[in-house]
Tab-separated table of C-alpha atoms in Angstrom:
chain	number	residue	atom	x	y	z
A	73	UNK	CA	-15.588	-24.436	-2.196
A	74	UNK	CA	-16.327	-22.965	1.871
A	75	UNK	CA	-13.616	-20.460	2.953
A	76	UNK	CA	-13.195	-19.064	5.569
A	77	UNK	CA	-10.630	-15.865	5.915
A	78	UNK	CA	-9.682	-14.213	8.421
A	79	UNK	CA	-9.348	-10.901	9.105
A	80	UNK	CA	-11.647	-7.578	6.908
A	81	UNK	CA	-7.784	-5.414	6.775
A	82	UNK	CA	-7.823	-4.813	2.463
A	83	UNK	CA	-6.121	-7.784	2.735
A	84	UNK	CA	-9.157	-10.104	3.330
A	85	UNK	CA	-11.140	-7.909	2.901
A	86	UNK	CA	-9.842	-8.119	-0.970
A	87	UNK	CA	-9.391	-11.629	-1.231
A	88	UNK	CA	-12.729	-12.409	0.901
A	89	UNK	CA	-15.050	-10.763	-1.426
A	90	UNK	CA	-13.382	-11.780	-5.249
A	91	UNK	CA	-13.566	-15.573	-3.400
A	92	UNK	CA	-17.467	-15.613	-3.583
A	93	UNK	CA	-17.158	-13.296	-6.737
A	94	UNK	CA	-16.134	-16.406	-8.434
A	95	UNK	CA	-18.994	-18.303	-6.698
A	96	UNK	CA	-17.208	-19.572	-3.150
A	97	UNK	CA	-19.356	-19.335	-0.142
A	98	UNK	CA	-16.703	-17.445	2.091
A	99	UNK	CA	-16.389	-15.956	6.014
A	100	UNK	CA	-14.820	-13.321	6.611
A	101	UNK	CA	-14.096	-12.897	10.379
A	102	UNK	CA	-13.599	-9.630	12.246
A	103	UNK	CA	-13.058	-10.070	15.816
A	104	UNK	CA	-13.852	-5.946	15.876
A	105	UNK	CA	-18.196	-6.667	15.777
A	106	UNK	CA	-18.980	-2.807	14.444
A	107	UNK	CA	-16.999	-3.779	12.265
A	108	UNK	CA	-18.827	-6.988	11.492
A	109	UNK	CA	-22.374	-5.137	10.849
A	110	UNK	CA	-21.173	-2.955	9.393
A	111	UNK	CA	-19.611	-5.245	6.818
A	112	UNK	CA	-23.135	-7.087	6.433
A	113	UNK	CA	-24.995	-4.071	6.318
A	114	UNK	CA	-22.735	-3.277	2.672
A	115	UNK	CA	-20.676	-1.047	4.661
A	116	UNK	CA	-16.933	-1.152	4.326
A	117	UNK	CA	-14.049	1.215	6.444
A	118	UNK	CA	-11.497	1.105	3.546
A	119	UNK	CA	-11.521	3.336	0.136
A	120	UNK	CA	-11.131	0.266	-2.938
A	121	UNK	CA	-12.486	1.071	-6.329
A	122	UNK	CA	-15.215	-1.309	-6.828
A	123	UNK	CA	-14.871	-3.497	-3.687
A	124	UNK	CA	-17.658	-1.182	-1.796
A	125	UNK	CA	-20.641	-2.628	-4.663
A	126	UNK	CA	-18.961	-6.738	-4.923
A	127	UNK	CA	-19.730	-6.809	-1.640
A	128	UNK	CA	-22.915	-5.443	-1.459
A	129	UNK	CA	-23.612	-8.222	-4.332
A	130	UNK	CA	-22.077	-11.155	-2.797
A	131	UNK	CA	-24.180	-10.664	0.789
A	132	UNK	CA	-27.233	-10.106	-0.486
A	133	UNK	CA	-27.012	-12.982	-3.069
A	134	UNK	CA	-25.940	-15.437	-0.057
A	135	UNK	CA	-21.841	-15.943	-1.278
A	136	UNK	CA	-19.744	-13.475	1.619
A	137	UNK	CA	-20.987	-13.097	4.830
A	138	UNK	CA	-19.086	-11.874	7.793
A	139	UNK	CA	-18.737	-12.820	11.589
A	140	UNK	CA	-17.449	-12.240	15.170
A	141	UNK	CA	-16.719	-16.372	15.559
A	142	UNK	CA	-13.787	-17.739	14.030
A	143	UNK	CA	-15.181	-21.360	15.838
A	144	UNK	CA	-18.429	-21.584	13.747
A	145	UNK	CA	-16.554	-20.618	10.631
A	146	UNK	CA	-14.585	-23.581	10.258
A	147	UNK	CA	-17.662	-26.217	11.505
A	148	UNK	CA	-18.159	-24.980	7.646
A	149	UNK	CA	-14.850	-25.269	6.441
A	150	UNK	CA	-11.625	-26.363	5.676
A	151	UNK	CA	-10.073	-23.280	4.007
A	152	UNK	CA	-8.533	-21.480	6.531
A	153	UNK	CA	-6.771	-17.910	5.429
A	154	UNK	CA	-5.232	-15.942	7.988
A	155	UNK	CA	-5.246	-12.752	6.680
A	156	UNK	CA	-4.341	-9.994	9.582
A	157	UNK	CA	-2.255	-7.282	9.793
A	158	UNK	CA	2.391	-8.273	10.508
A	159	UNK	CA	3.178	-4.415	11.213
A	160	UNK	CA	6.446	-3.736	12.295
A	161	UNK	CA	7.609	-3.584	14.727
A	162	UNK	CA	10.237	-1.124	16.544
A	163	UNK	CA	13.329	-3.098	15.283
A	164	UNK	CA	11.849	-2.933	12.119
A	165	UNK	CA	10.536	-6.615	11.466
A	166	UNK	CA	7.406	-7.645	11.798
A	167	UNK	CA	4.692	-7.955	14.671
A	168	UNK	CA	3.606	-11.832	13.816
A	169	UNK	CA	0.954	-11.807	17.325
A	170	UNK	CA	-1.429	-11.301	15.166
A	171	UNK	CA	-1.335	-14.110	12.833
A	172	UNK	CA	-0.098	-16.287	15.548
A	173	UNK	CA	-2.879	-16.518	17.871
A	174	UNK	CA	-4.654	-16.261	14.770
A	175	UNK	CA	-2.847	-19.512	14.340
A	176	UNK	CA	-3.598	-21.084	18.507
A	177	UNK	CA	-7.066	-20.260	17.850
A	178	UNK	CA	-7.590	-23.372	15.133
A	179	UNK	CA	-5.351	-25.837	16.401
A	180	UNK	CA	-8.365	-25.419	19.619
A	181	UNK	CA	-10.206	-25.598	18.103
A	182	UNK	CA	-9.491	-27.343	14.481
A	183	UNK	CA	-11.920	-31.406	14.592
A	184	UNK	CA	-10.735	-31.541	10.041
A	185	UNK	CA	-8.870	-32.304	7.828
A	186	UNK	CA	-7.846	-28.683	6.390
A	187	UNK	CA	-5.713	-26.198	4.942
A	188	UNK	CA	-4.158	-23.101	6.764
A	189	UNK	CA	-3.183	-19.919	4.403
A	190	UNK	CA	-0.688	-17.997	5.074
A	191	UNK	CA	-2.149	-14.574	2.814
A	192	UNK	CA	0.238	-11.952	4.705
A	193	UNK	CA	2.788	-10.822	4.330
A	194	UNK	CA	4.697	-13.139	6.762
A	195	UNK	CA	9.166	-13.586	6.184
A	196	UNK	CA	10.396	-16.516	6.091
A	197	UNK	CA	9.720	-19.096	8.752
A	198	UNK	CA	6.529	-18.044	9.461
A	199	UNK	CA	4.235	-21.253	7.432
A	200	UNK	CA	6.785	-23.265	10.374
A	201	UNK	CA	6.029	-20.814	13.206
A	202	UNK	CA	2.022	-21.682	12.249
A	203	UNK	CA	2.544	-25.080	11.793
A	204	UNK	CA	4.251	-25.049	15.754
A	205	UNK	CA	1.382	-23.701	17.089
A	206	UNK	CA	-1.697	-25.105	15.359
A	207	UNK	CA	0.619	-28.372	16.628
A	208	UNK	CA	0.942	-27.757	20.086
A	209	UNK	CA	-2.366	-26.614	20.614
A	210	UNK	CA	-3.312	-29.765	19.200
A	211	UNK	CA	-1.491	-31.774	21.766
A	212	UNK	CA	-2.605	-29.478	23.941
A	213	UNK	CA	-6.191	-31.265	23.753
A	214	UNK	CA	-5.392	-34.911	23.168
A	215	UNK	CA	-5.887	-35.078	19.730
A	216	UNK	CA	-4.715	-36.014	15.467
A	217	UNK	CA	-6.198	-33.424	13.202
A	218	UNK	CA	-3.914	-33.565	10.709
A	219	UNK	CA	-3.845	-29.927	8.767
A	220	UNK	CA	-1.334	-28.310	5.967
A	221	UNK	CA	0.259	-24.464	6.262
A	222	UNK	CA	0.269	-22.650	2.828
A	223	UNK	CA	2.599	-19.223	2.300
A	224	UNK	CA	0.005	-17.756	-0.499
A	225	UNK	CA	1.269	-14.253	-1.025
A	226	UNK	CA	-0.568	-11.599	-2.185
A	227	UNK	CA	0.332	-9.188	-5.113
A	228	UNK	CA	-2.176	-6.646	-4.776
A	229	UNK	CA	-2.043	-2.737	-5.695
A	230	UNK	CA	-3.931	-0.463	-4.038
A	231	UNK	CA	-6.090	1.360	-5.886
A	232	UNK	CA	-6.890	-1.297	-8.443
A	233	UNK	CA	-6.835	-4.251	-6.190
A	234	UNK	CA	-9.980	-5.941	-7.396
A	235	UNK	CA	-8.070	-6.614	-11.209
A	236	UNK	CA	-5.068	-7.909	-10.095
A	237	UNK	CA	-6.606	-10.435	-7.557
A	238	UNK	CA	-9.702	-11.631	-10.202
A	239	UNK	CA	-6.707	-11.112	-13.183
A	240	UNK	CA	-3.446	-11.831	-11.923
A	241	UNK	CA	0.341	-11.585	-12.816
A	242	UNK	CA	0.488	-14.355	-11.083
A	243	UNK	CA	-0.224	-16.585	-8.047
A	244	UNK	CA	2.476	-18.181	-6.083
A	245	UNK	CA	1.465	-21.077	-3.864
A	246	UNK	CA	4.155	-22.790	-1.017
A	247	UNK	CA	3.224	-26.488	0.040
A	248	UNK	CA	4.818	-29.710	-0.549
A	249	UNK	CA	2.060	-31.469	0.714
A	250	UNK	CA	0.341	-32.894	-3.083
A	251	UNK	CA	-2.965	-32.957	-0.211
A	252	UNK	CA	-3.061	-29.205	-0.047
A	253	UNK	CA	-1.836	-28.887	-3.996
A	254	UNK	CA	-4.039	-30.361	-4.669
A	255	UNK	CA	-6.854	-28.318	-2.909
A	256	UNK	CA	-5.133	-25.215	-3.774
A	257	UNK	CA	-4.748	-25.693	-7.076
A	258	UNK	CA	-8.461	-26.470	-7.280
A	259	UNK	CA	-10.046	-23.208	-6.190
A	260	UNK	CA	-7.451	-20.598	-8.048
A	261	UNK	CA	-8.815	-23.052	-11.110
A	262	UNK	CA	-11.276	-20.744	-12.512
A	263	UNK	CA	-8.857	-18.441	-12.570
A	264	UNK	CA	-6.620	-19.964	-14.602
A	265	UNK	CA	-9.132	-19.894	-17.464
A	266	UNK	CA	-7.069	-18.553	-20.198
A	267	UNK	CA	-3.412	-19.418	-18.821
A	268	UNK	CA	-2.146	-21.054	-15.654
A	269	UNK	CA	-1.270	-18.412	-13.377
A	270	UNK	CA	-1.053	-20.399	-10.542
A	271	UNK	CA	3.364	-21.683	-9.838
A	272	UNK	CA	4.139	-23.732	-6.973
A	273	UNK	CA	6.829	-23.425	-5.062
A	274	UNK	CA	9.028	-24.308	-1.462
A	275	UNK	CA	7.141	-22.607	1.494
A	276	UNK	CA	10.235	-21.030	2.243
A	277	UNK	CA	10.115	-20.003	-1.434
A	278	UNK	CA	6.635	-18.313	-1.733
A	279	UNK	CA	7.723	-16.342	1.394
A	280	UNK	CA	10.380	-15.184	-0.291
A	281	UNK	CA	9.257	-14.057	-3.147
A	282	UNK	CA	6.644	-11.460	-1.525
A	283	UNK	CA	8.753	-9.842	0.040
A	284	UNK	CA	11.967	-9.619	-3.214
A	285	UNK	CA	9.038	-8.668	-5.491
A	286	UNK	CA	8.354	-4.934	-3.276
A	287	UNK	CA	11.830	-5.145	-1.941
A	288	UNK	CA	12.253	-4.929	-6.050
A	289	UNK	CA	10.011	-1.866	-6.340
A	290	UNK	CA	10.280	0.024	-4.118
A	291	UNK	CA	15.091	0.032	-5.278
A	292	UNK	CA	13.639	1.164	-8.925
A	293	UNK	CA	11.675	3.860	-7.091
A	294	UNK	CA	14.642	4.791	-4.927
A	295	UNK	CA	17.285	4.134	-7.956
A	296	UNK	CA	15.092	6.276	-10.016
A	297	UNK	CA	14.685	9.060	-7.301
A	298	UNK	CA	18.680	9.467	-6.707
A	299	UNK	CA	18.928	9.810	-10.799
A	300	UNK	CA	16.810	12.860	-10.353
A	301	UNK	CA	18.570	14.455	-7.489
A	302	UNK	CA	21.772	14.199	-9.013
A	303	UNK	CA	20.304	15.466	-12.340
A	304	UNK	CA	19.098	18.409	-10.687
A	305	UNK	CA	22.613	19.332	-9.941
A	306	UNK	CA	23.891	18.165	-13.099
A	307	UNK	CA	20.838	20.451	-14.763
A	308	UNK	CA	20.747	17.397	-16.594
A	309	UNK	CA	16.438	17.087	-17.817
A	310	UNK	CA	15.908	13.829	-16.154
A	311	UNK	CA	12.366	13.180	-18.085
A	312	UNK	CA	14.715	12.157	-21.094
A	313	UNK	CA	16.744	10.454	-19.355
A	314	UNK	CA	13.969	7.834	-17.580
A	315	UNK	CA	13.200	7.542	-21.195
A	316	UNK	CA	16.138	7.204	-22.592
A	317	UNK	CA	16.495	3.840	-20.025
A	318	UNK	CA	12.556	2.582	-20.073
A	319	UNK	CA	12.670	1.509	-23.673
A	320	UNK	CA	15.579	-1.335	-22.723
A	321	UNK	CA	12.894	-3.343	-22.759
A	322	UNK	CA	15.595	-5.161	-19.808
A	323	UNK	CA	14.635	-1.960	-17.611
A	324	UNK	CA	11.605	-0.933	-18.978
A	325	UNK	CA	9.515	1.485	-17.718
A	326	UNK	CA	7.706	0.045	-14.299
A	327	UNK	CA	8.191	2.350	-11.217
A	328	UNK	CA	10.755	4.378	-13.094
A	329	UNK	CA	8.864	7.890	-11.875
A	330	UNK	CA	10.968	10.347	-10.035
A	331	UNK	CA	9.464	11.779	-6.919
A	332	UNK	CA	8.872	12.461	-3.219
A	333	UNK	CA	9.318	8.661	-1.845
A	334	UNK	CA	7.307	5.557	-1.911
A	335	UNK	CA	4.506	5.422	1.187
A	336	UNK	CA	2.086	3.110	1.929
A	337	UNK	CA	1.214	-0.662	4.391
A	338	UNK	CA	3.641	-2.661	1.798
A	339	UNK	CA	6.561	-1.565	0.742
A	340	UNK	CA	8.178	1.013	3.166
A	341	UNK	CA	7.524	-2.656	6.491
A	342	UNK	CA	8.301	-4.883	3.556
A	343	UNK	CA	12.239	-3.350	2.278
A	344	UNK	CA	12.315	-2.859	6.399
A	345	UNK	CA	11.889	-6.479	7.529
A	346	UNK	CA	13.535	-7.916	4.874
A	347	UNK	CA	16.346	-6.000	6.652
A	348	UNK	CA	16.177	-7.319	9.726
A	349	UNK	CA	15.784	-9.854	8.914
A	350	UNK	CA	19.205	-10.715	7.731
A	351	UNK	CA	20.576	-8.861	9.759
A	352	UNK	CA	18.873	-12.015	12.282
A	353	UNK	CA	21.402	-14.337	9.455
A	354	UNK	CA	24.340	-11.469	10.292
A	355	UNK	CA	24.110	-10.640	6.366
A	356	UNK	CA	25.008	-6.869	6.055
A	357	UNK	CA	22.100	-6.060	3.295
A	358	UNK	CA	24.018	-2.845	2.089
A	359	UNK	CA	21.546	-2.228	-0.781
A	360	UNK	CA	18.175	-2.689	1.055
A	361	UNK	CA	19.248	0.014	3.526
A	362	UNK	CA	20.903	1.802	0.896
A	363	UNK	CA	16.794	2.204	-0.288
A	364	UNK	CA	15.342	2.444	2.561
A	365	UNK	CA	17.767	5.606	3.594
A	366	UNK	CA	17.476	6.955	-0.034
A	367	UNK	CA	13.959	7.240	0.781
A	368	UNK	CA	13.450	8.790	4.358
A	369	UNK	CA	15.094	11.444	2.528
A	370	UNK	CA	13.324	11.263	-1.141
A	371	UNK	CA	10.555	11.808	1.852
A	372	UNK	CA	12.120	15.340	2.879
A	373	UNK	CA	12.786	16.642	-1.028
A	374	UNK	CA	10.040	19.271	-1.119
A	375	UNK	CA	10.045	20.667	2.001
A	376	UNK	CA	13.618	21.272	1.769
A	377	UNK	CA	13.162	23.005	-1.756
A	378	UNK	CA	10.737	24.370	-0.372
A	379	UNK	CA	12.895	26.102	2.519
A	380	UNK	CA	15.535	26.678	0.077
A	381	UNK	CA	12.958	28.946	-1.988
A	382	UNK	CA	11.946	30.392	0.751
A	383	UNK	CA	14.157	30.681	4.309
A	384	UNK	CA	13.929	28.486	7.449
A	385	UNK	CA	12.097	30.227	8.987
A	386	UNK	CA	7.829	29.445	7.315
A	387	UNK	CA	7.024	31.681	10.603
A	388	UNK	CA	3.361	33.055	7.907
A	389	UNK	CA	3.900	30.354	4.803
A	390	UNK	CA	0.340	29.647	3.479
A	391	UNK	CA	1.128	25.805	1.681
A	392	UNK	CA	-1.151	24.868	-0.844
A	393	UNK	CA	-1.122	21.055	-0.551
A	394	UNK	CA	-2.263	19.357	-2.999
A	395	UNK	CA	-2.751	14.428	-2.559
A	396	UNK	CA	-2.976	13.393	1.165
A	397	UNK	CA	-3.209	9.843	0.624
A	398	UNK	CA	-0.467	7.858	-0.690
A	399	UNK	CA	-0.625	6.798	-3.791
A	400	UNK	CA	-3.541	7.976	-5.949
A	401	UNK	CA	-6.845	5.478	-5.778
A	402	UNK	CA	-6.855	5.091	-2.275
A	403	UNK	CA	-7.297	6.783	0.572
A	404	UNK	CA	-4.296	5.528	2.881
A	405	UNK	CA	-2.158	7.509	4.872
A	406	UNK	CA	0.437	5.024	6.500
A	407	UNK	CA	3.675	6.110	5.491
A	408	UNK	CA	2.810	9.199	2.890
A	409	UNK	CA	5.616	11.356	1.759
A	410	UNK	CA	2.307	14.484	2.338
A	411	UNK	CA	2.862	13.310	6.301
A	412	UNK	CA	6.682	13.638	6.937
A	413	UNK	CA	6.326	17.173	4.162
A	414	UNK	CA	3.153	18.436	7.007
A	415	UNK	CA	4.980	17.695	10.195
A	416	UNK	CA	8.349	19.805	8.687
A	417	UNK	CA	6.115	22.631	6.618
A	418	UNK	CA	3.695	23.078	10.537
A	419	UNK	CA	7.051	22.582	12.576
A	420	UNK	CA	9.131	25.115	11.001
A	421	UNK	CA	5.919	27.581	11.440
A	422	UNK	CA	4.742	27.816	8.058
A	423	UNK	CA	0.282	26.758	7.442
A	424	UNK	CA	-1.203	24.765	5.184
A	425	UNK	CA	-4.102	23.788	3.068
A	426	UNK	CA	-4.571	20.840	1.813
A	427	UNK	CA	-6.950	18.405	-0.216
A	428	UNK	CA	-6.861	14.632	-1.471
A	429	UNK	CA	-9.818	13.558	-3.431
A	430	UNK	CA	-11.135	11.284	-1.253
A	431	UNK	CA	-8.279	10.603	1.876
A	432	UNK	CA	-10.123	14.701	4.227
A	433	UNK	CA	-11.774	11.677	5.867
A	434	UNK	CA	-9.048	9.583	6.907
A	435	UNK	CA	-5.985	12.799	7.281
A	436	UNK	CA	-9.386	14.174	9.699
A	437	UNK	CA	-9.804	11.000	11.960
A	438	UNK	CA	-5.184	9.973	11.265
A	439	UNK	CA	-3.812	13.410	11.516
A	440	UNK	CA	-3.095	15.685	15.293
A	441	UNK	CA	-6.159	17.221	16.515
A	442	UNK	CA	-3.486	20.038	17.266
A	443	UNK	CA	-3.357	21.253	13.664
A	444	UNK	CA	-7.087	22.297	13.694
A	445	UNK	CA	-7.317	23.179	16.408
A	446	UNK	CA	-5.051	25.536	16.561
A	447	UNK	CA	-4.477	26.658	12.617
A	448	UNK	CA	-2.413	25.088	11.479
A	449	UNK	CA	-3.788	23.168	8.836
A	450	UNK	CA	-7.016	23.330	6.736
A	451	UNK	CA	-8.818	20.082	4.868
A	452	UNK	CA	-10.364	22.811	1.567
A	453	UNK	CA	-13.347	20.942	-0.004
A	454	UNK	CA	-12.792	21.699	-3.199
A	455	UNK	CA	-8.785	21.214	-4.753
A	456	UNK	CA	-9.024	25.148	-6.264
A	457	UNK	CA	-9.737	25.982	-1.881
A	458	UNK	CA	-6.375	24.746	-1.333
A	459	UNK	CA	-4.500	27.764	-3.432
A	460	UNK	CA	-6.281	30.721	-2.392
A	461	UNK	CA	-4.258	33.199	-1.276
A	462	UNK	CA	-1.317	30.904	-0.983
A	463	UNK	CA	2.462	31.419	-1.229
A	464	UNK	CA	3.223	27.917	-2.375
A	465	UNK	CA	1.525	24.876	-4.076
A	466	UNK	CA	2.970	21.430	-3.500
A	467	UNK	CA	2.052	18.354	-5.392
A	468	UNK	CA	2.214	15.238	-3.025
A	469	UNK	CA	0.280	12.620	-5.299
A	470	UNK	CA	-0.379	11.885	-8.609
A	471	UNK	CA	-4.152	12.439	-8.836
A	472	UNK	CA	-5.654	12.289	-11.849
A	473	UNK	CA	-7.934	15.546	-10.603
A	474	UNK	CA	-4.650	17.353	-10.358
A	475	UNK	CA	-2.842	16.354	-13.609
A	476	UNK	CA	-4.225	19.228	-15.825
A	477	UNK	CA	-5.577	22.503	-14.527
A	478	UNK	CA	-6.361	24.821	-14.922
A	479	UNK	CA	-2.662	27.648	-14.349
A	480	UNK	CA	-4.324	30.980	-14.965
A	481	UNK	CA	-7.000	29.996	-12.346
A	482	UNK	CA	-4.443	28.945	-10.178
A	483	UNK	CA	-2.431	32.510	-10.662
A	484	UNK	CA	-5.415	34.304	-9.867
A	485	UNK	CA	-5.944	32.435	-6.556
A	486	UNK	CA	-2.459	32.137	-5.472
A	487	UNK	CA	-0.882	35.532	-3.620
A	488	UNK	CA	2.488	33.662	-5.143
A	489	UNK	CA	2.973	31.781	-7.732
A	490	UNK	CA	4.766	29.659	-7.367
A	491	UNK	CA	4.324	25.258	-8.319
A	492	UNK	CA	6.788	22.292	-5.571
A	493	UNK	CA	6.335	19.341	-7.332
A	494	UNK	CA	6.635	16.908	-5.854
A	495	UNK	CA	5.674	13.921	-9.084
A	496	UNK	CA	6.486	15.307	-12.655
A	497	UNK	CA	3.369	15.936	-13.376
A	498	UNK	CA	3.892	19.189	-15.294
A	499	UNK	CA	5.616	20.321	-18.292
A	500	UNK	CA	8.241	23.159	-16.932
A	501	UNK	CA	8.508	25.256	-20.843
A	502	UNK	CA	4.725	24.933	-19.742
A	503	UNK	CA	4.198	25.697	-16.050
A	504	UNK	CA	6.167	28.799	-16.494
A	505	UNK	CA	4.942	30.204	-19.824
A	506	UNK	CA	2.275	30.341	-18.267
A	507	UNK	CA	3.590	32.994	-14.793
A	508	UNK	CA	4.505	29.936	-12.123
A	509	UNK	CA	8.161	29.573	-10.767
A	510	UNK	CA	8.857	25.295	-10.635
A	511	UNK	CA	10.297	23.626	-9.479
A	512	UNK	CA	9.826	19.511	-9.692
A	513	UNK	CA	13.191	16.948	-9.307
A	514	UNK	CA	15.319	17.248	-11.897
A	515	UNK	CA	13.338	18.607	-14.082
A	516	UNK	CA	15.168	21.161	-16.660
A	517	UNK	CA	12.814	23.243	-19.489
């Protein structure tokens, strides 16, 4: 099949590449000519394990190409995936300007029947807006062309996106059109060889499913963080509690790991968008507001623990930070807990040395230049370099190289043997027996 994917951000790039990998001919469209040139040469703007090699293979074999012209791409395709960004507006609502701009361009150039697929995460009712915008443009041209708008939300985890796309838990397709349903069933047929994972439903149902899934996962994280904070107060070990409740099959172990809050491009944005959607319907989403508020507070827990230990004035304190990305397996810093910690530390007078296995270049590009110029923040080339002469080490992102560190070497490097573990990666007794003062989130022992 011939596909057009509009947008070469995280969603569009993974979607287009994985469809090409399954034998389809895919043109990915982006308005940035430098980005398109780099992609056609096999260079990608994001870190995602396995993606660069997959792009290079499919470009070289002629199944995948990148273009700045949607008009040209539309000539050979009648299946258009919209995968552009939907960032948060100031009020928490999703900014649909890019989605609707793509819909407008499709309407201005549509010549034959097509299925327009919303792959971006969008609020309930967006497909209807896309339908209306395309219809308006066709009316201006005084032409009649049939088309269907389908909701097909993505469920990709950064760091495991290829596996999620190629071996999905479920494929959600929202449509009321038999014709569109047949086309989407054919497209996803190769992904259903072992079992049928495709679930067809109404368009609005599919839009809501995406938001509900992310809100549910965010809720589990905020819940276990709330429990962990209470465990801190009551002298209870949250790890035992976590294992105890996780053994209940109705609860399970997924997403009940305490830490310093969630981040990234999905959970914070989607929870806020769902809250705004509820407010627009005059519905008070108490639970979702609590989830969001708990996460905002949780992202400051490490700083609060540090201040409790060293005082509110951190002038002269040197802090080593392990992990900058919002989670392992990505270089994405969006809404990362590390950013909140860095702002708080530097604002309180501390200096920071930080290391991340893959997010160093992203940090250099995105963090305030003044931090580097003033010597407030130094990015080190090795994880142990971030510990030289520091008064405390703070673990923010649970990368695998951080899980079993050399505590003997760490103690020799650090000025003061203090560890604040923001992801509960270490056994308290082991760290303390190594001669460290150790603080985590809800851990005892």
